[in-house]
CSV table of C-alpha atoms in Angstrom, one decimal:
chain,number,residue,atom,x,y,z
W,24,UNK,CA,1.1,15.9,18.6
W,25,UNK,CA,4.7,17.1,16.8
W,26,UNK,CA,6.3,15.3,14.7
W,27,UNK,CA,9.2,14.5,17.7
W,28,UNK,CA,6.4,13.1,19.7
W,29,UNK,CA,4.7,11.1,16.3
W,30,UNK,CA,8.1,9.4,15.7
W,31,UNK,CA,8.4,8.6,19.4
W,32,UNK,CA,5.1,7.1,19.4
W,33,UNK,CA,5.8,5.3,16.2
W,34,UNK,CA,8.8,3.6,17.5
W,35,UNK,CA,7.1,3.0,20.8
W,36,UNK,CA,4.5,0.5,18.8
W,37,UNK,CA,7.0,-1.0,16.9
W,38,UNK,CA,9.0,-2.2,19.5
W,39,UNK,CA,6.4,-2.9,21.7
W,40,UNK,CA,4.6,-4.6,19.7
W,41,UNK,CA,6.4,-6.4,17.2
W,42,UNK,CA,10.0,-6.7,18.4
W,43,UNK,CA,8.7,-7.3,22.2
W,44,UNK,CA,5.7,-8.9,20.8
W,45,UNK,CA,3.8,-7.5,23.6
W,46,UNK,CA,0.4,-8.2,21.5
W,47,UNK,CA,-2.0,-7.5,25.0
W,48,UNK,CA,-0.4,-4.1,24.4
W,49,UNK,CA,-2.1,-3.1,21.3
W,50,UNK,CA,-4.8,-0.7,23.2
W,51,UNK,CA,-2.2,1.7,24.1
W,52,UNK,CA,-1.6,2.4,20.5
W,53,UNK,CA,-4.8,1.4,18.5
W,54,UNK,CA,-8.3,2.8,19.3
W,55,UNK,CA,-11.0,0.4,20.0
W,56,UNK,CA,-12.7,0.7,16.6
W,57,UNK,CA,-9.6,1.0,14.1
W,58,UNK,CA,-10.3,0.5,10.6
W,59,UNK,CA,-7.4,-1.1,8.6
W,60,UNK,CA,-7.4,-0.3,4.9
W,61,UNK,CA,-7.3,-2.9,2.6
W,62,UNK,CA,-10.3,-4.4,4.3
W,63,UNK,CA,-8.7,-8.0,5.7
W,64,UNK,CA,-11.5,-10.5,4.2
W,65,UNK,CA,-13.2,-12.7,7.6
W,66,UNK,CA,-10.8,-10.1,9.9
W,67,UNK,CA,-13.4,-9.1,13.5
W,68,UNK,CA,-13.5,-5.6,12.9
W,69,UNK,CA,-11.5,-3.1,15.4
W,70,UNK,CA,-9.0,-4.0,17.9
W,71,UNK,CA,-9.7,-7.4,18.2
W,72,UNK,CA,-9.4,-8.3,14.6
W,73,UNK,CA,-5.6,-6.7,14.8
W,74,UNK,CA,-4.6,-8.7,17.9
W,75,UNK,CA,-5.5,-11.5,15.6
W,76,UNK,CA,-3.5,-10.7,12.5
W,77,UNK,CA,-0.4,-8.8,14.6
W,78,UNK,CA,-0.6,-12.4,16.3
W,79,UNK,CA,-0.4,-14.4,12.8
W,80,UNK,CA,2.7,-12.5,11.8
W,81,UNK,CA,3.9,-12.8,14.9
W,82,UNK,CA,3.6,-16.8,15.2
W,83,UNK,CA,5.1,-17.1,11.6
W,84,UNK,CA,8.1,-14.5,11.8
W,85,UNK,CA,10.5,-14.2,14.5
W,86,UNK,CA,13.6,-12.0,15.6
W,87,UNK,CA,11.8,-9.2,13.9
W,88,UNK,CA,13.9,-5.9,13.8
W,89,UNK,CA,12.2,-2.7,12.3
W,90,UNK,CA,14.1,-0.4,10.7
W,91,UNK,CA,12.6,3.4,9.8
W,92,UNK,CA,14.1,4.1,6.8
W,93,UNK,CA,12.3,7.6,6.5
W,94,UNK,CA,9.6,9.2,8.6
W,95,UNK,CA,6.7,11.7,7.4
W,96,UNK,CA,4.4,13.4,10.2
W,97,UNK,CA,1.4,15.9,8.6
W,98,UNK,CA,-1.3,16.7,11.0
W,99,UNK,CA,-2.5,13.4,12.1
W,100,UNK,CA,-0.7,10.9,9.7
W,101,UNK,CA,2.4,9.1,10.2
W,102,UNK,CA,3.7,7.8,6.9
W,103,UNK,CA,7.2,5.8,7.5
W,104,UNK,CA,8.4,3.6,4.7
W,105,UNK,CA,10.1,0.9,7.1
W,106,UNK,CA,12.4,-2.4,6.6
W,107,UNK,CA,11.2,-5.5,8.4
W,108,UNK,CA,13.7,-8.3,9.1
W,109,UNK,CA,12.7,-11.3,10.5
W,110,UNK,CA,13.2,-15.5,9.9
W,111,UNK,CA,10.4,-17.1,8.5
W,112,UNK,CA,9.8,-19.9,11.8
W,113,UNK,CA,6.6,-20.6,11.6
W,114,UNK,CA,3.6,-21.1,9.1
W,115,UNK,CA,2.5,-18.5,6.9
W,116,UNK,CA,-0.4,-18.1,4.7
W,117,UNK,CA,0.0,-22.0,4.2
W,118,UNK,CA,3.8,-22.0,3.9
W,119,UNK,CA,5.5,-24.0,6.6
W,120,UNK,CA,8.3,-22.3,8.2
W,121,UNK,CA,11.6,-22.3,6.1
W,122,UNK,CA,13.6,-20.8,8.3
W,123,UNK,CA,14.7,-18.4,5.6
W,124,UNK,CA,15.5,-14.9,6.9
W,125,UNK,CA,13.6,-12.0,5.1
W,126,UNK,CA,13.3,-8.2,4.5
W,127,UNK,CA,10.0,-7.2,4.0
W,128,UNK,CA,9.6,-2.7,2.4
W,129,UNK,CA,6.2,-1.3,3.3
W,130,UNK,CA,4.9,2.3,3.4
W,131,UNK,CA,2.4,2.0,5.8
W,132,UNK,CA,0.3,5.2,6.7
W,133,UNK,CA,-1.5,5.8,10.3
W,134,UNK,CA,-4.5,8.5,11.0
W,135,UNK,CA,-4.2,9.5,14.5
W,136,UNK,CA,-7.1,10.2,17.2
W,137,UNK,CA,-6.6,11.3,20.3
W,138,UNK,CA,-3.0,9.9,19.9
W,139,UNK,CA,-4.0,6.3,19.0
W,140,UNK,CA,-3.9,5.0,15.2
W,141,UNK,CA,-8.0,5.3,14.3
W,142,UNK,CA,-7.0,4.0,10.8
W,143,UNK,CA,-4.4,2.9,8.7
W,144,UNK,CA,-3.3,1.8,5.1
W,145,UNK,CA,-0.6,-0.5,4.5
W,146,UNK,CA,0.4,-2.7,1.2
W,147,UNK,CA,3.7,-4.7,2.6
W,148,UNK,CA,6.0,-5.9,-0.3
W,149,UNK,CA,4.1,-9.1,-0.2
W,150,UNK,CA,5.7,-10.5,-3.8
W,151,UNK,CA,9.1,-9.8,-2.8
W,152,UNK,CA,8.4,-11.6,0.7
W,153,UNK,CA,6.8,-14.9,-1.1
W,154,UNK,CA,9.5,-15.0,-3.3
W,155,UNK,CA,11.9,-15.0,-0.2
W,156,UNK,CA,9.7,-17.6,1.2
W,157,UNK,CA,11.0,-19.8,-2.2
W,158,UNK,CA,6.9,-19.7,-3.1
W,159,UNK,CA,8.2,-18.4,-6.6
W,160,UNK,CA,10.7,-16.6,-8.0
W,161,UNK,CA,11.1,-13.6,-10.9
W,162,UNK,CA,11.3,-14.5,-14.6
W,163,UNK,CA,14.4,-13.1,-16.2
W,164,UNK,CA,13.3,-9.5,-17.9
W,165,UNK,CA,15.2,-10.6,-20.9
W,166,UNK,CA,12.3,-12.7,-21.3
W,167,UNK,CA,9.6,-9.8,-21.3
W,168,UNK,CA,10.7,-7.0,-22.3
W,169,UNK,CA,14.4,-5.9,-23.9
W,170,UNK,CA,16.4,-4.1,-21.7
W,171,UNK,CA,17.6,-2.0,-24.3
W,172,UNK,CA,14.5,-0.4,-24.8
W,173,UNK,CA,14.6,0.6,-21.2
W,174,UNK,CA,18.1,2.2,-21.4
W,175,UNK,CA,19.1,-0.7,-18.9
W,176,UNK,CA,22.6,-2.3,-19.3
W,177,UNK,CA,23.4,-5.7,-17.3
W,178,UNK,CA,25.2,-3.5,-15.0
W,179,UNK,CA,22.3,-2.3,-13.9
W,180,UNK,CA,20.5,-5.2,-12.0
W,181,UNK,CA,19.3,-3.0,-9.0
W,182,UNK,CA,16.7,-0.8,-11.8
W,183,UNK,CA,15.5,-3.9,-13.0
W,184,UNK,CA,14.1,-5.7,-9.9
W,185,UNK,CA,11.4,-3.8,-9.0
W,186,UNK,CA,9.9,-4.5,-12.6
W,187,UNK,CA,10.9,-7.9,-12.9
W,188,UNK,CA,9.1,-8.8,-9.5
W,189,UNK,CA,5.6,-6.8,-11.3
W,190,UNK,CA,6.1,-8.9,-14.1
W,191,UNK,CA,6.5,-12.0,-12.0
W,192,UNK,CA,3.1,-11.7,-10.1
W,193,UNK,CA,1.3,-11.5,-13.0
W,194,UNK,CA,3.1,-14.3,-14.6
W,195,UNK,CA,2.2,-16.4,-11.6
W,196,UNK,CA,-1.4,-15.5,-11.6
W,197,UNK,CA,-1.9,-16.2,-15.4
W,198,UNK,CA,-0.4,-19.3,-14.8
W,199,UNK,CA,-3.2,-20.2,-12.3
């Protein structure tokens, strides 16, 4: 496979899948056996462990719209970093719907075998999602660290998020 025909194939799933939400589909992109890295705790293994969490995200989100912000083929891995947008309608890891619309960044990276994904790793901006969700939100940085000693003016909100949303998960989870 070239990289024309990865990023075909990438979109292919995407929309078939998620934006169609054409879940009976899955076969035509996944193998039988696929392995999903992080291991998903009480998941079936293989293809009919996915159907089940595709169809979890899938009940809780709707109008999902995929967006590839960049595309990486090597061999037999397809590494996008994509932008999901989607409106939280239904519940989520315990959260009842909110109706909030979210953005969810991931770098999600797919091993290929005989053209179907065989095994896959995938960390979704799950902090920046629950905080959308209204689950929690980010401390002020002022309160952890001084910006000054990062070279960070309060111009410069955009270079502080991503360290401010760290900082928040572990608050959170010393708090518990």
């Amino acid at each position: 496979m070239d990289a024309t025909t990865a990023r075909r194939f990438f979109q292919e799933y995407v929309t078939t899948i998620y934006e169609k939400g054409r879940v009976e589909e899955l076969g035509r992109f996944y193998t039988r056996d696929v392995v999903p890295h992080p291991d998903i705790p009480g998941m079936e293994p293989g293809l009919n462990g996915m159907k089940v969490v595709i169809r979890s995200w899938l009940d809780a989100f709707s109008s999902m719209r995929y967006t590839t912000d960049s595309f990486v083929f090597q061999r037999d891995i397809i590494a996008p970093r994509i932008s999901v947008n989607a409106v939280h309608t239904g519940d989520f890891m315990g959260i009842p719907a909110t109706g909030r619309k979210v953005t969810v960044v991931s770098h999600p990276h797919y091993r290929l075998e005989h053209g179907k994904i065989a095994e896959f790793w995938d960390m979704p901006d799950m902090l920046s999602l629950l905080q959308q969700l209204g689950v929690f939100s980010a401390p002020s940085l002022a309160a952890w660290y001084p910006t000054s000693r990062l070279g960070i003016t309060k111009n410069k909100p955009e270079l502080v998020a991503p360290m401010v949303a760290g900082i928040g998960l572990v608050r959170e989870y010393e708090r518990v």
